[in-house]
Amino acid sequence: MSAPVHEPQLHPGITSERSVRPGDRNFRFLTTGAGITVLIVLAAIAAFLIWKSIPALQNNTGSLLTNQQWLPDADPPSWGISVLIFGTLWTSILAMIIAVPIGIGTALFIAFYAPRRLSKGLGFIVDLLAAVPSIIFGLWGLYNFMPYLVPFAEWLSTYLGWIPIFTNNVDLYTKSILIAGVVLALMILPTVSAISREVFLQVPRSHIEASLALGATRWEMIRMSVFPFSRPGMISAAMLGLGRALGETIAVALILSAVFEINWKLTEPGGNSIAANIALKWGEAGDNGRSALIATGLVLFFITLVVNMTARWVVNRRKDFSGAN
Amino acid sequence: MKNMKTLAVTAAVAGLSIVLAACGSSDDSSTSSDSGSSSSAMDVTCVDGSIQAAGSSAQANAITEWVTAYQIACPESTIDYQPVGSGAGVESFVSGQVSFAGTDAAVVEEDMAAAVERCEGNDALNIPMVGGAIAVAYNLEGVDNLVLSPEAIAGIFASEITSWNDPAIAATNSGVSLPDATIAQFHRSDSSGTTANFSAYLATVAPDIWAYDTGKEWTAPGGQGAKGSDQVTASVEQTPNSIGYVELSYVMDAINAKAASVDQGAGPVEPTAQNASNALSAAEIVGEGNDLVLSIDYGTTAEGAYPITLVTYEVGCTGGLAEDQNPELVKAFLDFAASDDGQGMLENIGYVPITGELLDKVRTSVDALQ
């Protein structure tokens, strides 16, 4: 409303073509405001994280990147983030390996294979899965799902134990990266699936019909018409899922054994993640401990930022070849 | 539990009579008549007004129980205890924001100097008010009365003993058939005072085996972490051949887990509130005068003394508290907490009451508060 209004608009229906209608102007004002608000919030979060993490970063006597300890409240403080970054990425990557193919498969089934009536119901159910709170996933994973995964983990280490990541030297198979990864996969599955499905439904009917008319099988149609068109959307879906997996807190905190040790072995108890560590340590942490936890939050913030920017970059690079224009 | 209900009812009745008494007098404080009825009415001195307090979350349930009972008896009083953690609680006490603080570790040295300054030069006192015990909970089919030596406990939790039929365990369990199974050991994955106390115990009784940190973080290798005492208990209950350490109340409520007795050389002692109380009564007082800083004898071989205990303190001023921070109410409330009624409430909610001579000293210290 800052721009002067030259003449009162007595007849809102009749306006000269040059003047901007107040509705348009107000709406532009509101949307710009909303956009700026998001940026301000983001900048404020970054500023807060940096400001609060400075004290702990300054008096840390261990190496930030290699120290495998979490004693920020000890005298002298000694802590590092390598274990947390490793655990966060390792669980998330595992979740992606499981969730992305299944999620995209589910979406393809719903969009192209399922009978119409079934596909509506299925889509609804998948969306519903996204609404389950993560604490439920955590408790369910820990008490109901884990007992079923333990025999699988034992099988993996018995028959595939020659692959280093499946080796198990402690004869315990609970609370492992594998279990956390599978539960995380279930949590991000609806995100990946729902977005992919929406993207698949955007594929122009004409492309699909054209390839079918040329004698393509359904799989060939999907490969030649659907995938090229929806690749950016599928990448976005995967990245949103990854974002959720990276930041997932309470389910991971409940399931993982949370040790401060880098351990590649999937089936042994162990693992940790940035978000889970914050949830576990915040309550009893002292001033320096909290500052150190905020520093790890800053790291997660940057990891997420990098992941999102990479995704954007991939999407933009692919757009030219996708035929989506 | 029945006792609790009776107590609550008498508390309510006592509260009602005090309200009626208070209506008649214009005084802002009144004392309940406890001369006639010896056991039915609670010994409460009512002081109107409100106080803020903060500190240890380990004693939060005990304080909540006392606050509820006190406020039923004295409806004109409000006690607001924020369980923000020991460090933050002492900090807000020292900076004058709260009237008293609850803490897991006694306030000493520099912090004590700051506390004395906060009390305007008067002494600040550590008063042990709530005791606790840590039980070693296990889930081992066919074994109902596991007895562990301190060395065995340390070995298990340091992951040096990994099988149930290890000689160190068998030595204290003659006649019990121990399975040849891997021990699934659970510890706290979150920062916890329970971990601090448990590892302090291990470091004292088995220094050769326990070479790890004694802080709130679990630093020993191996085992599995679980979040909070509830999850440790649940994990032990769910996992065959498992063991973990939790506050006594959790294992008392558990169905699938039992608490191991500890044998320090004078025979096995069961973890019960009574046995833990015995150990606390025997603790040495290392503070001066009314400052009751305790040094728990983890290696105790006294009869019926369960050694893995802990104590939490209230920290208050013997003077210098501003009038709007209501020193009278602090005194009246802590007086109630140290009374037989107050301490009697603890066992039912999983804490260990202070008893005997130590309790007399606690009451003397509370009397010294101003």
XYZ file of C-alpha atoms in Angstrom:
695
model
C 0.000 0.000 0.000
C 3.001 2.287 -0.119
C 2.596 3.426 -3.712
C 0.322 6.453 -4.044
C -3.092 5.834 -5.506
C -3.780 8.472 -8.121
C -7.498 8.293 -8.278
C -10.106 6.537 -6.215
C -11.353 3.468 -8.001
C -15.077 4.002 -7.961
C -15.623 1.419 -10.633
C -13.336 -1.453 -9.872
C -14.419 -3.310 -12.986
C -13.271 -0.593 -15.321
C -9.597 0.143 -14.993
C -7.105 1.477 -17.397
C -4.669 -1.120 -18.653
C -1.610 0.623 -17.317
C -2.576 0.955 -13.643
C -1.958 -2.050 -11.390
C -5.088 -3.329 -9.719
C -4.980 -3.134 -5.882
C -5.709 -6.852 -5.580
C -2.634 -7.697 -7.633
C -0.475 -5.247 -5.776
C -1.575 -6.464 -2.352
C -1.079 -10.048 -3.332
C 2.368 -9.363 -4.677
C 3.153 -7.562 -1.441
C 1.978 -10.531 0.609
C 3.869 -13.147 -1.385
C 7.047 -11.085 -1.375
C 6.619 -10.688 2.361
C 6.199 -14.423 2.815
C 9.320 -15.086 0.770
C 11.367 -12.572 2.722
C 10.107 -13.985 6.015
C 11.433 -17.426 5.121
C 14.818 -15.943 4.277
C 14.898 -13.943 7.511
C 14.016 -17.021 9.566
C 16.717 -19.020 7.820
C 19.291 -16.274 8.374
C 18.216 -15.935 12.004
C 18.638 -19.682 12.572
C 22.077 -19.635 10.997
C 23.103 -16.594 13.044
C 21.798 -18.182 16.256
C 23.608 -21.456 15.601
C 26.893 -19.737 14.800
C 26.677 -17.355 17.744
C 25.838 -20.053 20.281
C 28.400 -22.549 19.026
C 31.390 -20.206 19.201
C 32.253 -20.795 22.922
C 32.386 -24.586 22.570
C 34.320 -24.397 19.324
C 36.900 -22.145 20.948
C 37.676 -24.211 24.034
C 37.528 -27.667 22.451
C 40.834 -29.402 23.185
C 40.179 -32.341 20.888
C 40.243 -32.178 17.139
C 36.803 -31.205 15.904
C 37.034 -33.457 12.885
C 38.796 -36.566 14.160
C 38.100 -36.786 17.897
C 35.824 -39.748 18.660
C 34.663 -38.561 22.060
C 31.796 -36.547 23.434
C 32.951 -34.900 26.649
C 32.159 -31.194 26.122
C 31.380 -30.680 29.813
C 34.576 -32.323 31.002
C 37.563 -30.280 32.079
C 39.146 -29.733 29.595
C 36.341 -30.202 27.056
C 37.028 -32.738 24.340
C 34.596 -33.528 21.588
C 34.405 -34.158 17.867
C 31.810 -34.434 15.151
C 33.229 -37.159 12.894
C 31.213 -39.949 14.540
C 28.025 -37.951 14.290
C 28.503 -36.948 10.667
C 29.431 -40.518 9.756
C 26.403 -41.971 11.548
C 24.013 -39.402 10.114
C 25.186 -40.030 6.558
C 25.513 -43.805 6.924
C 21.961 -44.313 8.277
C 20.526 -41.871 5.730
C 22.311 -43.448 2.777
C 21.084 -46.876 3.850
C 17.564 -45.503 4.161
C 17.823 -43.991 0.670
C 19.097 -47.236 -0.862
C 16.026 -49.005 0.474
C 13.380 -46.300 0.225
C 14.018 -44.704 -3.168
C 13.550 -47.811 -5.367
C 10.576 -49.003 -3.334
C 9.043 -45.530 -3.187
C 9.375 -44.969 -6.921
C 8.128 -48.486 -7.589
C 5.083 -47.853 -5.427
C 4.443 -44.591 -7.240
C 4.741 -46.269 -10.654
C 2.366 -48.997 -9.582
C -0.173 -46.500 -8.308
C 0.129 -44.254 -11.355
C 0.306 -46.805 -14.196
C -0.394 -50.362 -13.120
C -3.008 -50.436 -10.387
C -6.692 -50.492 -11.310
C -8.074 -46.986 -10.911
C -10.143 -47.781 -7.823
C -7.249 -49.489 -6.069
C -4.826 -46.733 -6.984
C -6.913 -44.046 -5.236
C -7.071 -46.066 -2.018
C -3.402 -46.983 -2.184
C -2.339 -43.392 -2.694
C -4.410 -42.391 0.300
C -2.818 -45.061 2.473
C 0.695 -44.037 1.457
C -0.111 -40.422 2.309
C -1.436 -41.590 5.657
C 1.878 -43.261 6.419
C 3.531 -39.846 6.161
C 1.348 -38.585 8.989
C 2.535 -41.148 11.554
C 4.572 -39.329 14.226
C 8.227 -40.325 14.340
C 8.092 -41.365 18.000
C 5.607 -44.041 16.948
C 8.001 -45.247 14.279
C 10.765 -45.278 16.879
C 8.890 -47.246 19.520
C 7.360 -49.592 16.970
C 10.759 -50.126 15.366
C 12.382 -50.824 18.713
C 9.804 -53.141 20.221
C 7.899 -54.730 17.352
C 10.048 -54.548 14.271
C 13.527 -55.152 15.679
C 12.810 -58.751 16.811
C 11.925 -59.610 13.198
C 15.003 -57.918 11.772
C 17.440 -59.625 14.141
C 17.213 -63.042 12.391
C 17.731 -61.262 9.062
C 20.808 -59.513 10.472
C 22.093 -62.865 11.737
C 21.535 -64.377 8.302
C 23.394 -61.472 6.680
C 26.408 -61.846 8.945
C 26.443 -65.642 8.631
C 26.261 -65.870 4.862
C 27.532 -62.472 3.736
C 29.923 -61.932 6.628
C 32.863 -62.007 4.232
C 31.718 -58.569 3.071
C 33.217 -56.265 5.736
C 30.060 -54.225 6.358
C 28.057 -57.357 7.219
C 30.645 -58.812 9.608
C 29.530 -59.144 13.212
C 32.202 -59.703 15.835
C 30.125 -59.226 18.981
C 27.330 -61.763 18.441
C 24.712 -59.088 19.160
C 22.376 -57.939 16.402
C 20.075 -55.410 18.063
C 20.126 -51.601 17.982
C 22.246 -51.494 14.855
C 22.669 -49.107 11.913
C 20.842 -51.675 9.779
C 17.706 -51.507 11.924
C 17.793 -47.717 12.144
C 18.295 -47.541 8.362
C 15.317 -49.785 7.643
C 13.036 -47.854 10.007
C 14.240 -44.578 8.497
C 13.500 -46.023 5.056
C 9.925 -46.729 6.122
C 9.637 -43.179 7.422
C 10.803 -41.523 4.202
C 9.015 -43.970 1.912
C 5.721 -42.021 1.875
C 7.530 -38.758 1.069
C 9.406 -40.291 -1.844
C 6.380 -42.179 -3.066
C 3.807 -39.381 -2.779
C 5.902 -36.806 -4.602
C 6.990 -39.248 -7.327
C 3.366 -40.213 -7.856
C 2.305 -36.602 -8.293
C 5.150 -36.084 -10.761
C 4.235 -39.200 -12.745
C 0.658 -38.006 -12.993
C 1.949 -34.779 -14.620
C 3.417 -36.643 -17.571
C 1.452 -35.427 -20.607
C -1.100 -37.974 -21.695
C 0.026 -37.452 -25.278
C 3.594 -38.679 -24.540
C 2.279 -41.832 -22.936
C -0.215 -42.514 -25.682
C 2.336 -41.773 -28.361
C 4.812 -44.325 -27.070
C 2.108 -46.919 -26.562
C 0.890 -46.234 -30.107
C 4.407 -46.858 -31.406
C 4.193 -50.339 -29.958
C 6.122 -49.780 -26.746
C 5.471 -52.119 -23.844
C 4.378 -50.520 -20.596
C 7.907 -50.700 -19.205
C 9.320 -49.138 -22.374
C 6.692 -46.421 -22.162
C 7.713 -45.684 -18.569
C 11.390 -45.710 -19.476
C 11.076 -43.526 -22.545
C 8.200 -41.172 -21.741
C 7.733 -41.067 -17.983
C 11.255 -41.153 -16.581
C 12.781 -38.459 -18.807
C 9.892 -36.153 -18.043
C 9.836 -36.776 -14.293
C 13.525 -37.125 -13.500
C 13.829 -33.701 -11.795
C 10.727 -34.446 -9.746
C 12.029 -37.856 -8.718
C 15.306 -36.297 -7.630
C 13.397 -33.702 -5.631
C 11.374 -36.483 -4.012
C 14.520 -38.385 -3.082
C 16.152 -35.229 -1.716
C 13.137 -34.354 0.420
C 13.244 -37.895 1.778
C 16.950 -37.569 2.431
C 16.311 -34.298 4.243
C 13.880 -36.031 6.551
C 16.267 -38.932 7.108
C 19.180 -36.608 7.934
C 17.178 -34.648 10.459
C 15.214 -37.509 11.988
C 15.704 -37.344 15.725
C 13.688 -39.353 18.130
C 13.248 -42.571 16.172
C 16.994 -42.774 15.622
C 17.713 -41.827 19.227
C 15.510 -44.654 20.431
C 16.744 -47.324 18.060
C 20.477 -46.773 17.767
C 22.805 -47.854 20.516
C 24.448 -44.409 20.294
C 28.153 -45.029 20.735
C 30.975 -42.612 20.000
C 32.849 -44.781 17.585
C 32.954 -44.925 13.807
C 31.807 -48.421 12.907
C 30.998 -49.491 9.354
C 29.521 -52.793 10.437
C 25.816 -52.647 9.741
C 24.635 -55.448 12.003
C 26.515 -54.621 15.217
C 24.922 -52.430 17.893
C 26.172 -48.904 17.479
C 25.877 -45.803 15.392
C 24.834 -42.282 16.206
C 23.483 -39.229 14.445
C 23.659 -35.484 14.915
C 19.979 -35.016 15.662
C 19.746 -38.085 17.906
C 22.807 -36.980 19.846
C 21.246 -33.581 20.502
C 18.076 -35.249 21.788
C 20.045 -37.595 24.032
C 22.518 -35.125 25.500
C 20.651 -31.822 25.731
C 18.717 -32.516 28.941
C 21.704 -32.958 31.223
C 24.228 -30.871 29.290
C 26.019 -27.950 30.903
C 26.668 -24.592 29.211
C 29.562 -25.825 27.142
C 27.775 -29.070 26.351
C 24.820 -27.167 24.956
C 27.092 -24.932 22.958
C 28.789 -28.009 21.496
C 25.430 -29.562 20.670
C 24.414 -26.375 18.881
C 27.689 -26.561 16.944
C 26.676 -30.018 15.736
C 23.297 -28.550 14.805
C 25.171 -26.012 12.707
C 26.978 -28.852 10.946
C 23.654 -30.569 10.216
C 22.331 -27.262 8.910
C 25.228 -27.062 6.461
C 24.927 -30.713 5.437
C 21.243 -30.186 4.655
C 22.067 -26.992 2.783
C 24.695 -28.750 0.679
C 22.352 -31.664 -0.023
C 19.584 -29.335 -1.137
C 21.873 -27.202 -3.266
C 23.306 -30.291 -4.927
C 19.813 -31.517 -5.633
C 18.883 -28.150 -7.152
C 21.986 -28.216 -9.273
C 21.270 -31.745 -10.487
C 17.663 -30.869 -11.247
C 18.616 -27.748 -13.191
C 21.334 -29.514 -15.125
C 18.980 -32.301 -16.130
C 16.107 -30.045 -17.042
C 17.579 -29.184 -20.428
C 17.665 -32.804 -21.496
C 14.472 -33.970 -19.932
C 12.082 -32.892 -22.607
C 9.889 -31.557 -19.862
C 9.703 -28.165 -21.518
C 0.300 -48.340 47.850
C -2.521 -48.622 50.351
C -0.473 -46.619 52.799
C -0.128 -43.868 50.237
C -3.861 -43.502 49.863
C -4.451 -43.352 53.589
C -1.748 -40.759 53.848
C -3.271 -38.677 51.096
C -6.657 -38.763 52.772
C -5.260 -37.781 56.163
C -3.280 -35.090 54.433
C -6.430 -33.723 52.861
C -8.277 -33.858 56.178
C -5.392 -32.202 57.944
C -5.299 -29.587 55.215
C -8.970 -28.846 55.650
C -8.631 -28.353 59.400
C -5.753 -25.978 58.824
C -7.798 -23.943 56.371
C -10.546 -23.652 58.932
C -8.031 -22.700 61.601
C -6.448 -20.166 59.293
C -9.807 -18.554 58.574
C -10.225 -17.793 62.256
C -6.897 -16.105 62.780
C -5.544 -13.013 61.127
C -1.989 -14.311 61.272
C -0.340 -15.110 57.984
C 1.068 -18.291 59.419
C -0.464 -21.025 61.486
C 0.665 -24.319 62.899
C -1.320 -27.503 62.719
C -2.058 -29.060 66.066
C -0.090 -32.251 66.058
C -0.133 -32.822 69.808
C -3.409 -34.680 70.018
C -3.238 -36.932 66.995
C 0.114 -38.575 66.764
C -0.058 -40.396 63.444
C -3.140 -39.283 61.547
C -2.276 -35.632 60.934
C 0.873 -34.477 59.197
C 3.416 -32.308 60.899
C 3.180 -29.222 58.741
C 3.904 -25.614 59.508
C 2.073 -23.416 57.067
C 3.636 -20.252 55.738
C 1.678 -18.276 53.182
C 3.205 -16.990 49.994
C 5.196 -18.499 47.180
C 8.743 -19.524 46.440
C 10.661 -20.465 43.350
C 13.127 -23.323 43.406
C 15.080 -25.128 40.719
C 17.551 -27.898 40.187
C 18.100 -31.631 39.878
C 15.615 -33.593 37.863
C 16.616 -36.764 39.727
C 14.740 -35.590 42.818
C 11.918 -33.887 40.894
C 9.361 -36.619 41.637
C 10.096 -36.472 45.355
C 9.775 -32.679 45.416
C 6.559 -32.845 43.393
C 5.131 -35.308 45.910
C 6.073 -33.028 48.817
C 4.826 -29.913 47.084
C 1.459 -31.549 46.414
C 1.089 -32.707 50.014
C 2.286 -29.378 51.391
C -0.002 -27.341 49.184
C -3.001 -29.494 50.108
C -2.183 -28.847 53.757
C -1.416 -25.179 53.137
C -3.536 -23.895 50.264
C -2.135 -20.367 50.601
C 1.383 -21.558 49.765
C 2.896 -22.114 46.360
C 6.183 -23.870 45.775
C 7.378 -23.903 42.205
C 10.237 -26.336 41.612
C 11.698 -26.334 38.113
C 13.648 -29.524 37.310
C 16.165 -27.758 35.058
C 19.138 -29.889 36.098
C 21.574 -29.569 38.979
C 24.007 -27.178 37.298
C 21.346 -24.773 36.090
C 19.555 -24.977 39.442
C 22.642 -24.046 41.453
C 23.374 -21.297 38.939
C 19.963 -19.717 39.417
C 20.322 -20.072 43.194
C 23.683 -18.328 43.172
C 22.362 -15.561 40.952
C 19.491 -15.040 43.374
C 16.633 -16.106 41.115
C 15.410 -18.950 43.303
C 15.053 -19.450 47.042
C 16.684 -22.863 47.174
C 18.201 -25.315 44.732
C 18.200 -29.077 44.410
C 21.423 -30.701 43.287
C 22.858 -34.185 42.720
C 26.376 -33.105 43.617
C 27.057 -31.109 46.774
C 27.967 -27.463 46.242
C 31.620 -27.069 47.215
C 34.693 -24.868 46.749
C 34.206 -22.022 44.220
C 30.490 -22.673 43.909
C 30.221 -22.652 47.705
C 31.992 -19.292 47.871
C 29.503 -17.944 45.328
C 26.634 -19.405 47.331
C 27.886 -17.756 50.542
C 28.080 -14.455 48.667
C 24.513 -15.018 47.486
C 23.491 -15.547 51.147
C 25.101 -12.164 51.903
C 27.979 -13.658 53.853
C 25.905 -16.206 55.746
C 26.587 -19.916 55.384
C 24.958 -21.865 52.609
C 24.094 -25.443 53.513
C 23.995 -28.689 51.567
C 21.207 -30.738 53.091
C 20.834 -34.360 51.941
C 17.119 -34.851 51.522
C 16.461 -37.543 48.939
C 18.349 -40.808 48.648
C 18.350 -43.205 45.746
C 19.660 -46.602 44.786
C 20.831 -48.010 41.486
C 19.942 -51.618 40.810
C 21.658 -53.979 38.412
C 18.708 -55.407 36.506
C 19.071 -58.675 34.618
C 16.985 -60.993 32.486
C 18.303 -64.545 32.673
C 15.938 -67.453 32.430
C 16.095 -69.857 35.361
C 18.176 -67.560 37.543
C 16.132 -65.892 40.260
C 18.734 -64.719 42.721
C 21.778 -63.544 40.854
C 24.573 -62.382 43.122
C 27.393 -60.282 41.687
C 30.675 -59.158 43.130
C 31.777 -55.568 42.407
C 34.520 -56.962 40.153
C 31.973 -58.958 38.155
C 29.733 -55.906 37.727
C 32.679 -53.803 36.570
C 33.842 -56.587 34.243
C 30.424 -56.966 32.667
C 29.939 -53.247 32.117
C 33.497 -52.789 30.847
C 32.779 -55.622 28.368
C 35.638 -57.710 29.768
C 33.224 -60.387 30.931
C 31.090 -61.308 27.938
C 29.579 -64.660 28.815
C 27.188 -65.557 31.603
C 29.174 -68.634 32.641
C 32.318 -66.597 33.270
C 34.127 -67.790 36.422
C 33.818 -64.315 37.974
C 30.031 -64.636 37.903
C 29.992 -68.314 38.833
C 32.114 -67.627 41.926
C 29.271 -65.820 43.702
C 26.521 -68.091 42.359
C 27.435 -71.604 43.435
C 24.748 -74.140 42.661
C 23.188 -71.956 39.970
C 23.471 -73.178 36.408
C 24.586 -70.219 34.331
C 24.055 -70.495 30.573
C 26.855 -70.283 28.052
C 25.303 -67.191 26.499
C 26.628 -63.819 25.434
C 25.787 -61.061 27.893
C 23.717 -58.310 26.281
C 24.733 -55.316 28.349
C 22.649 -52.119 28.319
C 23.690 -48.685 29.472
C 22.259 -45.186 29.178
C 22.769 -43.542 25.797
C 21.680 -40.128 27.103
C 23.636 -38.035 29.596
C 22.574 -39.076 33.042
C 23.339 -38.654 36.719
C 22.587 -42.369 37.081
C 25.528 -43.119 34.804
C 27.710 -40.728 36.815
C 26.856 -42.415 40.123
C 27.098 -45.933 38.751
C 30.476 -45.358 37.114
C 31.730 -43.577 40.255
C 30.798 -46.720 42.184
C 32.628 -48.941 39.691
C 35.700 -46.708 39.712
C 35.834 -46.922 43.515
C 35.231 -50.626 44.041
C 37.006 -51.988 40.968
C 39.610 -49.410 39.889
C 41.703 -52.060 38.093
C 38.838 -52.991 35.783
C 36.967 -49.723 35.471
C 39.391 -47.387 33.729
C 36.750 -45.165 32.171
C 35.242 -41.775 32.731
C 32.992 -41.278 35.752
C 30.917 -38.430 34.329
C 27.407 -38.343 32.959
C 28.485 -39.837 29.638
C 29.007 -43.566 29.225
C 32.518 -43.981 27.800
C 33.203 -47.704 28.169
C 33.341 -49.727 24.942
C 30.806 -52.355 23.951
C 27.288 -52.905 25.177
C 24.215 -51.174 23.876
C 22.882 -47.743 24.711
C 19.236 -47.046 25.483
C 17.544 -43.731 26.152
C 16.465 -43.153 29.727
C 15.920 -45.612 32.559
C 12.581 -46.644 31.089
C 14.161 -47.773 27.825
C 17.036 -49.521 29.597
C 14.498 -51.412 31.695
C 12.368 -52.224 28.667
C 15.422 -53.384 26.698
C 16.500 -55.683 29.529
C 12.972 -57.033 29.832
C 12.786 -57.651 26.110
C 16.264 -59.118 25.555
C 17.119 -62.573 26.899
C 20.481 -62.889 28.718
C 20.700 -59.135 29.254
C 21.791 -56.844 32.067
C 21.580 -53.100 32.716
C 21.660 -50.520 35.500
C 18.601 -48.465 36.457
C 17.148 -46.627 39.426
C 15.659 -49.026 41.935
C 12.034 -48.100 41.274
C 12.234 -49.187 37.625
C 13.290 -52.720 38.410
C 10.725 -52.948 41.208
C 8.018 -52.325 38.612
C 9.552 -54.608 35.983
C 7.988 -57.966 35.197
C 10.698 -59.617 33.144
C 13.743 -58.235 34.896
C 15.121 -58.906 38.354
C 17.570 -56.983 40.495
C 20.888 -58.615 41.294
C 22.178 -58.698 44.840
C 25.650 -57.347 45.443
C 28.242 -59.217 47.475
C 31.095 -57.000 48.638
C 32.667 -59.733 50.713
C 30.172 -59.827 53.582
C 27.452 -61.828 51.876
C 24.883 -60.855 49.267
C 22.765 -57.753 49.914
C 19.503 -57.245 48.070
C 18.776 -53.837 46.564
C 15.857 -52.603 48.655
C 15.070 -49.116 49.883
C 15.759 -50.297 53.443
C 19.193 -51.700 52.569
C 20.085 -48.562 50.617
C 18.959 -46.465 53.576
C 21.332 -48.455 55.770
C 24.219 -47.607 53.485
C 23.301 -43.907 53.403
C 23.082 -43.763 57.215
C 26.628 -45.068 57.357
C 27.906 -42.389 54.984
C 30.595 -40.120 56.354
C 29.770 -36.446 56.682
C 32.602 -34.467 55.142
C 30.970 -31.047 55.370
C 31.514 -28.733 58.337
C 28.907 -27.989 60.978
C 25.455 -28.008 59.504
C 26.772 -28.386 55.977
C 26.005 -32.066 55.465
C 28.100 -33.052 52.466
C 28.161 -36.846 52.437
C 30.830 -39.221 51.284
C 29.132 -42.505 50.491
C 31.238 -45.532 51.337
C 30.855 -47.540 48.137
C 33.026 -50.330 49.485
C 30.916 -50.818 52.607
C 30.734 -54.298 54.076
C 28.263 -53.312 56.789
C 25.467 -55.769 57.297
C 22.432 -55.164 55.129
C 23.949 -52.124 53.425
C 23.357 -51.999 49.667
C 26.319 -50.059 48.317
C 25.230 -48.582 44.962
C 23.444 -45.579 46.383
C 23.266 -41.894 45.701
C 22.045 -38.853 47.536
C 20.708 -35.530 46.327
C 20.839 -32.295 48.270
C 18.863 -29.130 48.796
C 20.986 -26.003 49.000
C 19.711 -23.093 51.077
C 20.853 -20.010 52.964
C 21.236 -19.570 56.716
C 20.475 -15.913 56.239
C 20.488 -13.094 53.742
C 17.541 -14.326 51.731
C 15.404 -11.402 50.553
C 12.004 -11.160 52.236
C 10.173 -11.605 48.929
C 11.968 -14.928 48.520
C 10.161 -16.066 51.620
C 12.816 -17.721 53.817
C 10.113 -18.849 56.277
C 8.356 -20.850 53.582
C 11.656 -22.437 52.471
C 12.251 -23.535 56.044
C 8.692 -24.748 56.585
C 8.670 -26.718 53.352
C 12.053 -28.378 53.898
C 11.024 -29.017 57.495
C 8.071 -30.952 56.148
C 10.298 -32.787 53.645
C 12.586 -33.905 56.473
C 9.676 -34.941 58.694
C 8.705 -38.590 59.130
C 5.707 -37.937 56.897
C 7.842 -36.356 54.194
C 10.516 -39.061 54.214
C 7.806 -41.712 54.511
C 6.464 -40.740 51.105
C 9.750 -41.505 49.357
C 9.849 -45.278 49.358
C 6.561 -45.660 47.504
C 7.823 -43.562 44.618
C 11.138 -45.377 44.294
C 13.431 -43.188 46.380
C 15.387 -44.054 49.473
C 14.475 -42.208 52.678
C 17.084 -40.669 54.965
C 16.967 -42.377 58.350
C 18.489 -42.564 61.794
C 21.132 -40.192 63.053
C 21.603 -38.643 59.662
C 17.954 -37.622 59.580
C 18.356 -35.921 62.974
C 21.286 -33.969 61.574
C 19.270 -33.071 58.477
C 16.533 -31.649 60.712
C 19.084 -29.631 62.695
C 20.413 -28.207 59.424
C 16.928 -27.301 58.209
C 16.358 -25.502 61.522
C 19.490 -23.467 60.854
C 18.033 -22.065 57.614
C 16.837 -18.481 57.777
